[in-house]
C-alpha positions as a printed Julia matrix, in Angstrom:
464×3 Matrix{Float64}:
  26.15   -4.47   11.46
  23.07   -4.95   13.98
  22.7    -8.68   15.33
  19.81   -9.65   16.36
  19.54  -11.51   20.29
  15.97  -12.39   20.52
  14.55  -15.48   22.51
  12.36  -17.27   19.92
   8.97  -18.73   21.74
   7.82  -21.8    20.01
   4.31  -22.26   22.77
   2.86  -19.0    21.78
   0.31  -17.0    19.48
   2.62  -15.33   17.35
   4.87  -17.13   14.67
   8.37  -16.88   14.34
   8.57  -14.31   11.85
   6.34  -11.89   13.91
   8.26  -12.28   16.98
  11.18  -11.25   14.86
   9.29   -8.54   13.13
   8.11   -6.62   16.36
  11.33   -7.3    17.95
  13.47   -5.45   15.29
  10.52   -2.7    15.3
  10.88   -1.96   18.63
  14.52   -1.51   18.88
  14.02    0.6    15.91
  11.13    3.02   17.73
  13.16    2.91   21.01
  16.18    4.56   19.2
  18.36    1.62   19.85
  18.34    1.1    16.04
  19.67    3.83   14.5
  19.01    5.16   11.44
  21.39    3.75    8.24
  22.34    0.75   10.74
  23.36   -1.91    7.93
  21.05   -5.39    9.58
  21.84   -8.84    8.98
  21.28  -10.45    5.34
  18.07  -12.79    5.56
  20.21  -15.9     5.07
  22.9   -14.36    8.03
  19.72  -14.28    9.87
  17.93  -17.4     9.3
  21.24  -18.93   10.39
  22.21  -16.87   13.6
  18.31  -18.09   15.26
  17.79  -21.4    13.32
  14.6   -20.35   11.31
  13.66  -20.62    7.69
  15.24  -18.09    5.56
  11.38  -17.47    4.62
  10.51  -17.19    7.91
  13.46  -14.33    8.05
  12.41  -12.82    5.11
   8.56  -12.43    5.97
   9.74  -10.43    8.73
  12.16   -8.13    6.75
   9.16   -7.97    4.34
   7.16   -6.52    6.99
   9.45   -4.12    8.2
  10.22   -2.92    4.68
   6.29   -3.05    3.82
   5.49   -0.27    6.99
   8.7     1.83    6.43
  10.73    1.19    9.32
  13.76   -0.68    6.96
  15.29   -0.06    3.42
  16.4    -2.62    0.71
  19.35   -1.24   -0.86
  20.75   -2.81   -4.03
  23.64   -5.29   -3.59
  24.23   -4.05   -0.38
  21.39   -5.02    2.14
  18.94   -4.29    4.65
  19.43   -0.59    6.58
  17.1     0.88    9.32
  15.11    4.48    8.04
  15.51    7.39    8.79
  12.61    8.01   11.6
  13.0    10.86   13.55
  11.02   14.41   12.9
   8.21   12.11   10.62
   6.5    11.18   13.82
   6.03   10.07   17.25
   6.28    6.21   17.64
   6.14    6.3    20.89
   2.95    4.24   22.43
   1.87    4.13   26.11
   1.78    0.57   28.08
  -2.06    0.47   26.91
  -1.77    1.51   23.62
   1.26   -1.79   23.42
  -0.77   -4.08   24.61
  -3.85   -3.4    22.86
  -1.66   -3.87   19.77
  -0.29   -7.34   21.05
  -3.85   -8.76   21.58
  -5.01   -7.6    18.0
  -2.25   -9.56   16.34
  -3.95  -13.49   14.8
  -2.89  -16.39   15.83
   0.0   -18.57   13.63
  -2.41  -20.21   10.35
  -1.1   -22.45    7.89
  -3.56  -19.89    5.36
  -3.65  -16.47    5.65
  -5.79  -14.14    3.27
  -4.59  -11.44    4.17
  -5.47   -8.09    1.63
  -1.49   -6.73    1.91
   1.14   -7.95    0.0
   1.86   -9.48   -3.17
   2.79  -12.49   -5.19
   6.89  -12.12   -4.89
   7.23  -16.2    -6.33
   6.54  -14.7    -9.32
   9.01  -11.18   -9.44
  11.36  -10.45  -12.46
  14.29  -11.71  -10.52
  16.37  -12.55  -13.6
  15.72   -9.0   -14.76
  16.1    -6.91  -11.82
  19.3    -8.66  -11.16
  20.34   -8.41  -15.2
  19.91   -4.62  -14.69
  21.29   -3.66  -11.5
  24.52   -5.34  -13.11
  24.19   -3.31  -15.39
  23.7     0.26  -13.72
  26.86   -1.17  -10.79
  29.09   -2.39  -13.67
  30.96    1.33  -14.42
  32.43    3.87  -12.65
  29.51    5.79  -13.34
  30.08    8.25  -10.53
  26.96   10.62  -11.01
  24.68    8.46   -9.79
  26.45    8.83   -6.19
  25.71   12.29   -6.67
  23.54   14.2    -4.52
  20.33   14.43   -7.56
  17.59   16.53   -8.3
  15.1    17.21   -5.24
  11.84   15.68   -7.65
  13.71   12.73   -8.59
  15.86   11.56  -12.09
  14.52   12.87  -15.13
  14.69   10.27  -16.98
  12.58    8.66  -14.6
   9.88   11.17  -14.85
   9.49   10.98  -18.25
   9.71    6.86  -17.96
   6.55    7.7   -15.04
   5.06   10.34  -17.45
   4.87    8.28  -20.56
   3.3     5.42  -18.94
   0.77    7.39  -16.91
  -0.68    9.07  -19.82
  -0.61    5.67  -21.84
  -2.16    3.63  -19.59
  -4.24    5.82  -16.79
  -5.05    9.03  -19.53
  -3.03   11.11  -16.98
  -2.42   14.25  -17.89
   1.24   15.05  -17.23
   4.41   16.46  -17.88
   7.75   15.34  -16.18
   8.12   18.74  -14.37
   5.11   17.49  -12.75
   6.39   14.7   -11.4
   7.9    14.45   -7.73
   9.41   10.88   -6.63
   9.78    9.89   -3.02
  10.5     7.06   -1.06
   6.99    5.82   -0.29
   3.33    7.79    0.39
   4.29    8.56    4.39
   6.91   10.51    2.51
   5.01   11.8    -0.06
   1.94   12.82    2.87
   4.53   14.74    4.25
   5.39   16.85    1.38
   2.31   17.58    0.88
   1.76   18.91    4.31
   4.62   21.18    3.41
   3.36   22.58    0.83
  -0.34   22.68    1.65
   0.2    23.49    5.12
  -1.66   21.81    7.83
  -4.77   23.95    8.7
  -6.89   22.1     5.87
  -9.74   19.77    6.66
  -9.25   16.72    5.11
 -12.71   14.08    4.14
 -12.05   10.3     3.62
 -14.37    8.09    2.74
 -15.94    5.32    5.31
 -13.98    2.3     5.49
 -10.82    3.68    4.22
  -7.13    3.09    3.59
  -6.78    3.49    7.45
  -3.17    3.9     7.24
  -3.31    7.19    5.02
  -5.91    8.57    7.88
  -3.1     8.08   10.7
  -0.5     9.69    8.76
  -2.75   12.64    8.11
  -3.49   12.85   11.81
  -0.11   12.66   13.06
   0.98   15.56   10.65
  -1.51   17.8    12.19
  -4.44   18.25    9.95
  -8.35   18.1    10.6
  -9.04   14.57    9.62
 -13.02   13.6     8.82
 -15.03   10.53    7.06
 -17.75   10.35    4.85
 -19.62    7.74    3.94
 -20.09    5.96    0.87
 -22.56    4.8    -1.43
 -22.62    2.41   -4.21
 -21.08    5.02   -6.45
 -18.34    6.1    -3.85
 -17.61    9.29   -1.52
 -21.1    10.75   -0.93
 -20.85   14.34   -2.38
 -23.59   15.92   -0.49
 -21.95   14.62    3.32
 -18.89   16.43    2.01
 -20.22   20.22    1.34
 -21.82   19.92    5.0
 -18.42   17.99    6.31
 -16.33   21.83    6.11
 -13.62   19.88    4.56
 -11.19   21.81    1.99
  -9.62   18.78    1.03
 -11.1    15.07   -0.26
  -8.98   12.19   -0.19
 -10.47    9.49   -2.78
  -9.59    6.18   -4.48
 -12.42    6.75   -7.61
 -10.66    3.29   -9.85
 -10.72    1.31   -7.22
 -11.54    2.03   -3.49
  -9.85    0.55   -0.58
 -11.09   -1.2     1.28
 -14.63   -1.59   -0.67
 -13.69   -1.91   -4.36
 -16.13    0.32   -5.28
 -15.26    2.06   -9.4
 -16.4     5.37   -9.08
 -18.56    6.21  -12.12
 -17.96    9.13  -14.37
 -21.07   10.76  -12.88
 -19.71   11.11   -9.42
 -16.24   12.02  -10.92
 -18.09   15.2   -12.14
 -19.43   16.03   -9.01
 -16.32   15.72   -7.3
 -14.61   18.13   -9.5
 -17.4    20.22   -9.62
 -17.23   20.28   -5.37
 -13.43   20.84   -6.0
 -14.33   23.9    -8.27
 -16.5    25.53   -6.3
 -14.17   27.35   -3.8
  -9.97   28.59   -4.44
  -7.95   26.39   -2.34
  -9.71   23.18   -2.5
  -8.18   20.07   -3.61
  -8.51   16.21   -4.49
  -6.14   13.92   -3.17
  -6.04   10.64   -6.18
  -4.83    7.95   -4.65
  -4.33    5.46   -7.65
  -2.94    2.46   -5.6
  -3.63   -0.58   -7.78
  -5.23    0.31  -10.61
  -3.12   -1.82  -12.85
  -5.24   -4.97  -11.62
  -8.13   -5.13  -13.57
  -9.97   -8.64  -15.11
 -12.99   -6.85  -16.93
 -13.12   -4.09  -19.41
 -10.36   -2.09  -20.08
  -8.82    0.31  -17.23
 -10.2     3.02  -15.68
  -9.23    6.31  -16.91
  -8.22    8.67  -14.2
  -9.74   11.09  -11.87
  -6.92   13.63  -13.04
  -7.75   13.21  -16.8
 -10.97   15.06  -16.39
  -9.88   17.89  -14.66
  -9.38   21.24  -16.24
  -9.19   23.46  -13.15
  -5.92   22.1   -11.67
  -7.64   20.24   -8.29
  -6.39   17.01   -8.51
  -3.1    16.08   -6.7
  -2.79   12.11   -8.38
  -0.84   10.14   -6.06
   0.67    6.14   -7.56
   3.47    3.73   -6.29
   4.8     0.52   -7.8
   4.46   -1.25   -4.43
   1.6    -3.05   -6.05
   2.73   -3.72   -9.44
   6.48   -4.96   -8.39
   7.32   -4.84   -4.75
   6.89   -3.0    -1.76
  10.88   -3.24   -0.66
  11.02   -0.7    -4.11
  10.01    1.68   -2.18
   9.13    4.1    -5.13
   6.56    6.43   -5.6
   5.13    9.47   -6.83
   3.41   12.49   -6.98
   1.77   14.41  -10.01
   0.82   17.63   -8.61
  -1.48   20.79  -10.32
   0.15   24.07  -11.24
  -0.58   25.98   -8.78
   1.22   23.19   -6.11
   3.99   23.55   -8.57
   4.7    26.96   -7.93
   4.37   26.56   -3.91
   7.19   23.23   -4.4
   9.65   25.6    -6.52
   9.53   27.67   -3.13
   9.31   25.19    0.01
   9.49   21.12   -1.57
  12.97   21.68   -3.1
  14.48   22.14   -0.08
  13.88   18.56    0.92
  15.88   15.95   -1.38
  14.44   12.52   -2.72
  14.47    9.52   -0.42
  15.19    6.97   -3.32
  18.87    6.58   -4.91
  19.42    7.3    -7.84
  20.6     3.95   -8.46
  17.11    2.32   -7.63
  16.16    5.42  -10.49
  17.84    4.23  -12.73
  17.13    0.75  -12.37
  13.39    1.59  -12.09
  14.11    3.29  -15.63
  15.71    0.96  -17.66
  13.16   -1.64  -16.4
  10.28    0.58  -17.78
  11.49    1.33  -20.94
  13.04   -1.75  -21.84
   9.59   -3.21  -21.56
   9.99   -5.33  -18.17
   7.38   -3.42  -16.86
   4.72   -3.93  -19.43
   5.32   -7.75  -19.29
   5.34   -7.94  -15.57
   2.2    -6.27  -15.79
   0.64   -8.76  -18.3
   1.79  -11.52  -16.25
   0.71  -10.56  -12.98
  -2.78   -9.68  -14.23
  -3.02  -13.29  -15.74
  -1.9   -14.65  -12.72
  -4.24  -12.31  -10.61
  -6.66  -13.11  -12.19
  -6.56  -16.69  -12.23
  -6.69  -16.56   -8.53
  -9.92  -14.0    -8.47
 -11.67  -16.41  -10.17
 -11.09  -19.83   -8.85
 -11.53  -17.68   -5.45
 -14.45  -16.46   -6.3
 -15.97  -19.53   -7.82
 -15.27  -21.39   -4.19
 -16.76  -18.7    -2.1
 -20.11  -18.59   -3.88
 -20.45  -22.24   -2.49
 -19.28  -21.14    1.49
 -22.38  -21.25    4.13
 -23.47  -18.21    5.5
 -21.67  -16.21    2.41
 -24.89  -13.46    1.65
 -22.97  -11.34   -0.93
 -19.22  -10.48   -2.91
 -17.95   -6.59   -2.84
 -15.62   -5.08   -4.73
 -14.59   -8.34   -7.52
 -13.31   -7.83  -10.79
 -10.02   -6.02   -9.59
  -7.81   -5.74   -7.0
  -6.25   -8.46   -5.39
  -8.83   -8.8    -2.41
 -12.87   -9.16   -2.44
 -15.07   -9.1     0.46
 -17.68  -11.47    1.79
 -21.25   -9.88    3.11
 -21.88  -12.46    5.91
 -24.46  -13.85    7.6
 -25.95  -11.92   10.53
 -26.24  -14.87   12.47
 -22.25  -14.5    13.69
 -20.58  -11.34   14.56
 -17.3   -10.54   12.52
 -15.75  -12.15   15.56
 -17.39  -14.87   15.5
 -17.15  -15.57   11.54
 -13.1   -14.97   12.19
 -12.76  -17.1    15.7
 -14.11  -20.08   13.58
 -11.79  -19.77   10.56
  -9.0   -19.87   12.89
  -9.47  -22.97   14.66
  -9.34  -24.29   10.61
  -5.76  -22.29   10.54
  -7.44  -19.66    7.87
  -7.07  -16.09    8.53
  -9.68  -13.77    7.39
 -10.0    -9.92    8.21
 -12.7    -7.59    9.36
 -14.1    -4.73    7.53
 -14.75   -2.9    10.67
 -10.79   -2.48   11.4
 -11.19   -0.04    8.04
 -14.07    2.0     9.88
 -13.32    4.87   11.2
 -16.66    6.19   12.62
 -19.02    3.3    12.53
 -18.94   -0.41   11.5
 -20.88   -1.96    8.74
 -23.99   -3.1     9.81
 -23.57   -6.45    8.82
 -20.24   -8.75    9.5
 -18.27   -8.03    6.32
 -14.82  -10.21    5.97
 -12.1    -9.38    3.5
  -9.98  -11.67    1.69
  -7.26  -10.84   -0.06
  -5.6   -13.58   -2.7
  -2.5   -11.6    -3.87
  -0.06  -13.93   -1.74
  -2.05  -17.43   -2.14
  -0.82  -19.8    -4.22
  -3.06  -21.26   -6.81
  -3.52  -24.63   -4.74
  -3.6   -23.22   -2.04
  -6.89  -21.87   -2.27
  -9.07  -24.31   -3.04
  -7.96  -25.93    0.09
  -8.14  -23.23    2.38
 -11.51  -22.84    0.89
 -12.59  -26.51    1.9
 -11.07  -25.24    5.65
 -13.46  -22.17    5.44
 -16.55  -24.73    4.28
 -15.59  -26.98    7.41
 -15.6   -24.03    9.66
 -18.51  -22.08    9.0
 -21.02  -24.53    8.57
């Protein structure tokens, strides 16, 4: 078991649990970590360098939230398997540059990842991995099937055709231990010399990952309605990688017209494809849900890509892939020879918590809860000086804030700090350009519901 020997600096920008974050992930990248290394529980931790166990756990969180650590059931915290996905290797500049870019310690932090874990199923999650532990039941310690438990694709199925009109059957469905994973399988299967379009901002992450397996990555921008179709017949791209229920980072809903002229782009040529990433759809506090981008099409283009990371935890580590027919056929012959990253026993826990109805009230209470914040956040923003507009409300669990032209996006941030807030720029989700005007997001899924309102009053103190 790895034990952790780090000088904690109490005089210095970063908090405790960063320090501890970026020291584990860089004994990790160096290879000193290696992979299925058991670490130290969070309470082992907290103890061995005299921190808050939530000061351990926020780092562990972290780690677990950008893949470089596993959460395994009654047994703990293990490092991933890292080697062959890509090179984590950064030059002295590339370190640094990272180091400056990291905020300074703030007693409120808005920040758009993350979500409310005060309020997980513990009772239930614990009630059930009881019960999938409590036999001998010596299949599930069995190498299983390469897309992932049945019964957990038909648990998946069920609810995506239910509640997102996906349409699906469990041979469709391939699970895998996060969307890096998931990216990669898809560069398997679709092989690399695509051109893939994004919109402009965009889940930056997913653009990285896309680069770093090899393909031809491009943006296009967006309008009020989403990816502008037009900018992607003249971008040469084969692929388009869209978020059309709600986009990240701009919230926009794509509307059904645009839908239809994404399809109808798809249809156009053989080997094109749409990329559905349907990240957080489960969060919405007007109207019912939007249906899916998948549910309209009836030429197989749509590859529909969710994950529960959202709508129970990122340490679950579960997701999934609903892939066309004709991606079917090409996974029967390359994507079976790689097996699925989650256990079977996180399968069948997953399972049992889906169709015993766990889900379905998690769901119901985090979208109450959600949306009690969205609204008391929004209701204090409206009031905050040099606030000119609010993007992407009414789901999610972040808005943004159209500033004032008078400040920079530095400037706007710089002055929330020295009031302990953390805010975040649009412009780190821009790939080609920035927004022309300072744009802020702030995300509510990890404030508490008094917490808010006061690091509202910090914001009003700052920016006037």
């Amino acid at each position: 078991m790895y034990e952790i020997a780090i000088n904690l600096e109490g005089k210095t920008k970063k908090n405790l649990y960063e320090q501890i974050y970026e020291h584990i992930k860089k004994e990790i990248q160096k290879g000193d970590l290696k992979c299925g290394e058991q670490l130290l529980s969070t309470r082992l931790l907290a103890r061995q360098l005299d921190v808050s166990r939530s000061t351990a756990q926020l780092a562990y969180e972290q780690l677990l939230s950008e893949g470089y650590i596993e959460a395994v059931p009654c047994k703990g915290y293990f490092v991933c398997e890292m080697e062959d996905l890509y090179d984590l290797k950064t030059d002295a500049a590339e370190v640094q540059k990272e180091e400056e870019t990291i905020p300074t310690d703030c007693r409120y932090d808005f920040t758009p990842n993350g979500i409310d874990l005060d309020h997980f199923p513990y009772a239930a999650w614990r009630k059930l991995s009881r019960e999938v532990l409590k036999d001998d039941q010596r299949d599930l310690f069995h190498l299983g099937n390469p897309k992932g438990e049945a019964s957990l694709r038909s648990a998946i199925s069920a609810y995506l055709h239910q509640a997102r009109g996906v349409k699906v059957q469990p041979s469709q469905v391939i699970i895998g231990a996060g969307n890096d994973y998931l990216q990669m399988l898809l560069s398997r299967m679709l092989g690399t010399d695509h051109r893939i379009a994004m919109e402009s901002p965009t889940y930056r992450h997913a653009y990285e990952i896309f680069k770093r397996l090899g393909y031809d990555c491009c943006t296009v921008s967006m309008d009020r309605q989403g990816m502008n179709v037009q900018e992607l017949r003249e971008s040469g791209a084969d692929i388009a990688y869209v978020m059309p229920s709600h986009q990240y980072p701009m919230g926009v809903v794509m509307p059904v017209k645009r839908r239809q002229e994404i399809l109808q782009w798809a249809s156009e040529k053989e080997g094109r494809y749409i990329i559905e990433d349907d990240y957080d759809s489960e969060f919405r506090y007007v109207g019912k849900p939007i249906p899916s981008l998948q549910g309209n099409d009836t030429n197989q283009k749509v590859i529909y890509i969710g994950t529960f990371s959202k709508s129970i935890a990122p340490s679950i580590r579960i997701s999934y892939l609903v892939l066309p027919a004709p991606l079917m056929r090409r996974y029967e012959q390359v994507g079976r020879n790689f097996s699925c990253t989650v256990s079977r026993t996180d399968q069948k826990m997953l399972e049992l918590f889906m169709e015993r109805g766990y889900f379905e009230r998690h769901l119901n209470k985090m979208r109450a809860l959600y949306k009690n914040k969205h609204d008391l956040l929004l209701a204090g923003v409206r009031q905050l000086h040099g606030v000119k507009g609010i993007l992407g409300e009414r789901s999610g669990v972040h808005i943004l804030l159209k500033m004032e032209k008078s400040r920079s996006e530095e400037e706007w941030i710089a002055r929330a700090l020295i009031e302990e807030v953390r805010v975040y720029p649009l412009s780190e989700y821009c790939i080609d350009h920035n927004p022309r005007d300072p744009v802020l997001i702030l995300g509510y899924a990890t404030m508490g519901l008094k917490e808010i309102p006061a690091a509202l009053e910090r914001l009003q103190t700052a920016w006037n």
